[in-house]
Amino acid sequence: MAFFMCALGSVPSLAAPDAVAGKAKAQLCAACHGENGVSALLGFPHLAAQPQLSIFYQLLQFRDQRRKGGGMEGIAATLSEQDMRDLAAHYASLPPPPPVAGGDAAKIARGQQIAQQQYCSSCHGAQLQGQKHVPRLAGQSSEYFVQQLRHLRSGARADMDGTMASAARSLTDEEIEAMAVYTRSLP
Ligand code: HEC
Ligand code: HEC
């Protein structure tokens, strides 16, 4: 315990997150996540307007190899925690991805109904805008949404505290696809 306290005491104090510094550091990320945090690549996640803590925690999970995918483990390994905080502050400050309107109205309605029945908003926020460490779903790429939810359901993506895995466990592919069409339509 004494050793633990000592070790904690020796952690260098971090400067406050700096969105301006984060913007410069985000040059590394733009090819895949877009200049404004809205990716032009199919199935790549939008980062714009994601909660700061969520981005930071996901980067830590990639760095520690607890989450893998898209080469992000290698990229996160090159970042300091200060870099991660600055990047998170930058992306969190950007305007959200534009909602994808249109599509199958019946599917959107079905997706909304399932999301309500499953209480997705109890963690992801009333408008599914994300909060604290919980990611934003509104406006997210539907291909990315489907892939991640399948991985969370199967355990291929381990989540930090298991709450999301249990939320995903009982969902069918059809339900996941309907919710993806619904969430991408949200502003
Ligand atoms: C070569 C392309 C590429 C580059 C460069 C890249 N990323 Fe990623 N990133 C991805 C892909 C693909 C994923 C989805 C990974 C998966 O399938 O789980 C991802 C996922 C993420 C996530 C998780 C998003 C979520 O909603 O959970 C964060 C946060 C992230 N990247 C931040 C960054 C930051 C910050 C940088 C720059 C330092 C960066 N990425 C550079 C391709 C890239
Ligand atoms: C008990 C809280 C909770 C509930 C309820 C919940 N989630 Fe989550 N969700 C989370 C957390 C926390 C994460 C981040 C997981 C991680 O990587 O550790 C997450 C991650 C996700 C992701 C991945 C997003 C990304 O950017 O990578 C999707 C998609 C998702 N949730 C969809 C849903 C849907 C759809 C529902 C309703 C069926 C739902 N969640 C219900 C807490 C919850």
Coordinates of C-alpha atoms and ligand atoms in Angstrom, one line a residue:
M1 CA 0.0 0.0 0.0
A2 CA 2.8 2.4 0.9
F3 CA 4.5 1.5 -2.4
F4 CA 1.3 2.2 -4.2
M5 CA 0.9 5.6 -2.6
C6 CA 4.5 6.4 -3.4
A7 CA 4.0 5.4 -7.0
L8 CA 0.9 7.5 -7.3
G9 CA 2.7 10.4 -5.8
S10 CA 5.5 10.2 -8.4
V11 CA 3.1 10.5 -11.4
P12 CA 4.0 13.7 -13.1
S13 CA 1.1 16.2 -12.9
L14 CA -0.7 16.7 -16.2
A15 CA -1.5 20.0 -17.7
A16 CA -5.2 20.7 -18.4
P17 CA -6.5 19.3 -21.7
D18 CA -5.7 21.7 -24.5
A19 CA -8.1 21.6 -27.5
V20 CA -5.8 23.9 -29.5
A21 CA -2.8 21.7 -29.0
G22 CA -5.1 18.8 -29.8
K23 CA -6.0 20.2 -33.1
A24 CA -2.4 20.3 -34.2
K25 CA -1.9 16.8 -33.0
A26 CA -5.0 15.6 -34.9
Q27 CA -3.1 16.0 -38.2
L28 CA -2.1 12.4 -37.6
C29 CA -5.7 11.3 -37.5
A30 CA -7.3 13.3 -40.3
A31 CA -6.6 10.8 -43.1
C32 CA -8.9 8.3 -41.4
H33 CA -11.2 10.3 -39.1
G34 CA -11.6 13.4 -41.4
E35 CA -10.4 17.0 -41.0
N36 CA -13.4 17.8 -38.8
G37 CA -13.7 14.5 -37.1
V38 CA -16.3 13.3 -39.7
S39 CA -14.8 10.4 -41.5
A40 CA -15.3 10.0 -45.3
L41 CA -14.3 6.4 -45.2
L42 CA -17.0 3.8 -45.0
G43 CA -17.2 2.1 -41.6
F44 CA -14.6 4.4 -39.9
P45 CA -15.9 6.1 -36.8
H46 CA -16.7 9.8 -36.6
L47 CA -15.1 11.4 -33.6
A48 CA -16.7 14.9 -33.8
A49 CA -18.7 15.8 -30.7
Q50 CA -17.9 12.6 -28.9
P51 CA -17.5 13.1 -25.1
Q52 CA -14.0 13.9 -24.1
L53 CA -13.8 11.2 -21.5
S54 CA -15.0 8.6 -24.0
I55 CA -12.3 9.4 -26.5
F56 CA -9.7 9.5 -23.8
Y57 CA -10.7 6.1 -22.4
Q58 CA -10.9 4.4 -25.8
L59 CA -7.4 5.6 -26.6
L60 CA -6.2 4.2 -23.3
Q61 CA -7.9 0.9 -24.1
F62 CA -6.2 0.8 -27.5
R63 CA -2.8 1.7 -26.0
D64 CA -3.1 -1.1 -23.4
Q65 CA -4.3 -3.6 -26.2
R66 CA -7.5 -4.2 -24.4
R67 CA -9.3 -3.0 -27.5
K68 CA -7.9 -3.8 -31.0
G69 CA -8.9 -2.7 -34.5
G70 CA -8.1 -0.5 -37.4
G71 CA -4.4 -0.3 -36.4
M72 CA -5.4 1.9 -33.5
E73 CA -3.3 -0.1 -31.0
G74 CA -0.1 1.0 -32.8
I75 CA -1.2 4.6 -33.2
A76 CA -2.3 4.9 -29.5
A77 CA 1.0 3.4 -28.4
T78 CA 2.8 6.5 -29.8
L79 CA 0.6 9.0 -27.8
S80 CA 1.3 10.3 -24.3
E81 CA -1.6 10.7 -21.9
Q82 CA -1.4 14.4 -22.4
D83 CA -1.6 13.9 -26.2
M84 CA -4.7 11.8 -25.6
R85 CA -6.3 14.4 -23.4
D86 CA -5.6 17.2 -25.9
L87 CA -6.9 15.1 -28.8
A88 CA -10.0 14.3 -26.9
A89 CA -10.7 17.9 -26.0
H90 CA -10.2 18.9 -29.7
Y91 CA -12.7 16.3 -31.1
A92 CA -15.2 16.9 -28.3
S93 CA -15.3 20.6 -29.3
L94 CA -16.2 20.0 -32.9
P95 CA -19.7 20.2 -34.3
P96 CA -21.5 16.8 -34.5
P97 CA -21.6 14.7 -37.7
P98 CA -24.5 15.7 -40.0
P99 CA -27.4 13.3 -39.5
V100 CA -28.1 11.0 -42.4
A101 CA -31.7 11.6 -43.3
G102 CA -33.9 9.5 -45.5
G103 CA -33.8 5.8 -45.8
D104 CA -36.4 3.4 -44.7
A105 CA -38.9 5.3 -42.4
A106 CA -40.3 2.0 -41.0
K107 CA -36.8 0.9 -40.1
I108 CA -36.0 4.2 -38.4
A109 CA -39.3 3.9 -36.4
R110 CA -38.4 0.3 -35.5
G111 CA -34.9 1.3 -34.4
Q112 CA -36.3 4.0 -32.2
Q113 CA -38.7 1.6 -30.6
I114 CA -36.0 -0.9 -29.8
A115 CA -33.7 1.7 -28.4
Q116 CA -36.5 2.9 -26.1
Q117 CA -37.4 -0.6 -25.0
Q118 CA -33.7 -1.4 -24.3
Y119 CA -33.1 1.9 -22.4
C120 CA -30.0 2.8 -24.5
S121 CA -30.5 6.4 -23.6
S122 CA -30.1 5.7 -19.8
C123 CA -26.4 5.5 -20.5
H124 CA -25.9 7.1 -23.9
G125 CA -27.9 10.2 -23.0
A126 CA -31.4 11.4 -23.8
Q127 CA -30.6 12.2 -27.5
L128 CA -27.9 9.4 -27.6
Q129 CA -25.4 12.2 -27.7
G130 CA -23.1 10.4 -25.3
Q131 CA -22.0 11.5 -21.8
K132 CA -19.0 11.1 -19.6
H133 CA -17.2 7.9 -20.7
V134 CA -20.2 6.7 -22.7
P135 CA -19.8 7.3 -26.5
R136 CA -22.0 9.3 -28.7
L137 CA -24.3 7.3 -31.0
A138 CA -26.2 10.1 -32.8
G139 CA -25.0 10.6 -36.4
Q140 CA -22.4 7.8 -36.1
S141 CA -21.6 5.7 -39.2
S142 CA -24.1 2.9 -39.4
E143 CA -21.5 0.4 -40.7
Y144 CA -19.3 1.2 -37.7
F145 CA -22.3 1.0 -35.3
V146 CA -23.3 -2.5 -36.6
Q147 CA -19.8 -3.8 -36.5
Q148 CA -19.0 -2.6 -33.0
L149 CA -22.3 -3.8 -31.5
R150 CA -21.7 -7.2 -33.0
H151 CA -18.2 -7.3 -31.5
L152 CA -19.5 -6.1 -28.1
R153 CA -22.2 -8.8 -28.2
S154 CA -19.7 -11.6 -29.0
G155 CA -17.1 -10.3 -26.7
A156 CA -14.6 -9.7 -29.5
R157 CA -14.6 -6.1 -28.2
A158 CA -14.2 -6.1 -24.4
D159 CA -15.8 -3.1 -22.8
M160 CA -14.4 -1.4 -19.7
D161 CA -17.0 -2.5 -17.2
G162 CA -19.2 -5.2 -18.9
T163 CA -22.3 -3.0 -18.9
M164 CA -22.4 -2.6 -22.7
A165 CA -21.8 -6.3 -23.2
S166 CA -24.9 -7.2 -21.2
A167 CA -26.9 -4.5 -23.0
A168 CA -25.9 -6.1 -26.3
R169 CA -26.3 -9.7 -25.4
S170 CA -29.9 -10.2 -26.4
L171 CA -30.0 -8.1 -29.5
T172 CA -30.6 -9.8 -32.9
D173 CA -28.8 -8.7 -36.1
E174 CA -32.1 -7.3 -37.4
E175 CA -32.5 -5.2 -34.3
I176 CA -28.9 -3.9 -34.5
E177 CA -29.4 -2.9 -38.1
A178 CA -32.6 -1.0 -37.4
M179 CA -31.0 0.9 -34.5
A180 CA -28.1 1.8 -36.8
V181 CA -30.4 3.4 -39.3
Y182 CA -32.2 5.2 -36.5
T183 CA -29.1 6.5 -34.7
R184 CA -27.4 7.8 -37.8
S185 CA -30.5 9.9 -38.5
L186 CA -30.2 11.7 -35.2
P187 CA -28.6 15.2 -35.1
Ligands
HEC1 C1 -5.1 4.4 -40.5 C2 -6.4 4.9 -40.1 C3 -6.5 5.6 -38.7 C4 -5.7 6.6 -38.2 C5 -4.5 7.3 -38.8 C6 -6.3 6.9 -36.9 N1 -7.4 6.1 -36.7 FE1 -8.6 6.1 -35.0 N2 -9.7 4.5 -35.7 C7 -9.5 3.9 -37.0 C8 -10.4 2.8 -37.1 C9 -10.6 1.9 -38.4 C10 -11.1 2.7 -35.9 C11 -12.2 1.7 -35.5 C12 -11.4 0.5 -34.8 C13 -12.3 -0.7 -34.6 O1 -12.7 -1.3 -35.5 O2 -12.6 -1.0 -33.4 C14 -10.7 3.8 -35.1 C15 -11.1 4.1 -33.8 C16 -10.8 5.2 -33.1 C17 -11.4 5.6 -31.8 C18 -12.6 4.8 -31.1 C19 -13.9 5.5 -31.5 C20 -15.1 5.0 -30.9 O3 -16.2 5.6 -31.2 O4 -15.0 4.1 -30.0 C21 -10.8 6.7 -31.4 C22 -11.1 7.5 -30.1 C23 -9.8 7.0 -32.4 N3 -9.8 6.1 -33.4 C24 -8.9 8.1 -32.3 C25 -7.9 8.4 -33.2 C26 -6.9 9.4 -33.0 C27 -6.9 10.4 -31.8 C28 -6.0 9.3 -34.0 C29 -4.8 10.2 -34.3 C30 -3.8 10.2 -33.2 C31 -6.5 8.2 -34.9 N4 -7.6 7.6 -34.3 C32 -5.8 7.8 -36.0 C33 -8.6 4.3 -37.9 C34 -7.6 5.3 -37.8
HEC2 C1 -25.5 0.4 -18.8 C2 -25.0 1.5 -19.7 C3 -25.2 1.2 -21.2 C4 -26.4 0.9 -21.8 C5 -27.8 0.6 -21.2 C6 -26.1 0.8 -23.2 N1 -24.8 1.2 -23.4 FE1 -23.8 1.2 -25.2 N2 -22.1 1.6 -24.3 C7 -21.9 1.8 -23.0 C8 -20.5 2.1 -22.7 C9 -19.9 2.3 -21.3 C10 -19.8 2.0 -23.9 C11 -18.3 2.0 -24.1 C12 -17.8 0.6 -24.0 C13 -16.3 0.5 -23.9 O1 -15.6 0.5 -24.9 O2 -15.9 0.3 -22.8 C14 -20.8 1.7 -24.9 C15 -20.5 1.5 -26.3 C16 -21.5 1.4 -27.3 C17 -21.2 1.3 -28.7 C18 -19.9 1.5 -29.4 C19 -19.8 2.9 -29.8 C20 -18.4 3.4 -30.3 O3 -18.3 4.6 -30.6 O4 -17.5 2.6 -30.3 C21 -22.4 1.1 -29.3 C22 -22.7 1.1 -30.8 C23 -23.5 1.1 -28.3 N3 -22.9 1.2 -27.0 C24 -24.8 1.0 -28.5 C25 -25.8 0.8 -27.5 C26 -27.2 0.5 -27.8 C27 -27.8 0.4 -29.2 C28 -27.8 0.4 -26.6 C29 -29.2 -0.1 -26.3 C30 -29.6 -1.4 -26.9 C31 -26.8 0.6 -25.6 N4 -25.6 0.8 -26.2 C32 -27.0 0.5 -24.2 C33 -22.9 1.8 -22.0 C34 -24.2 1.4 -22.2

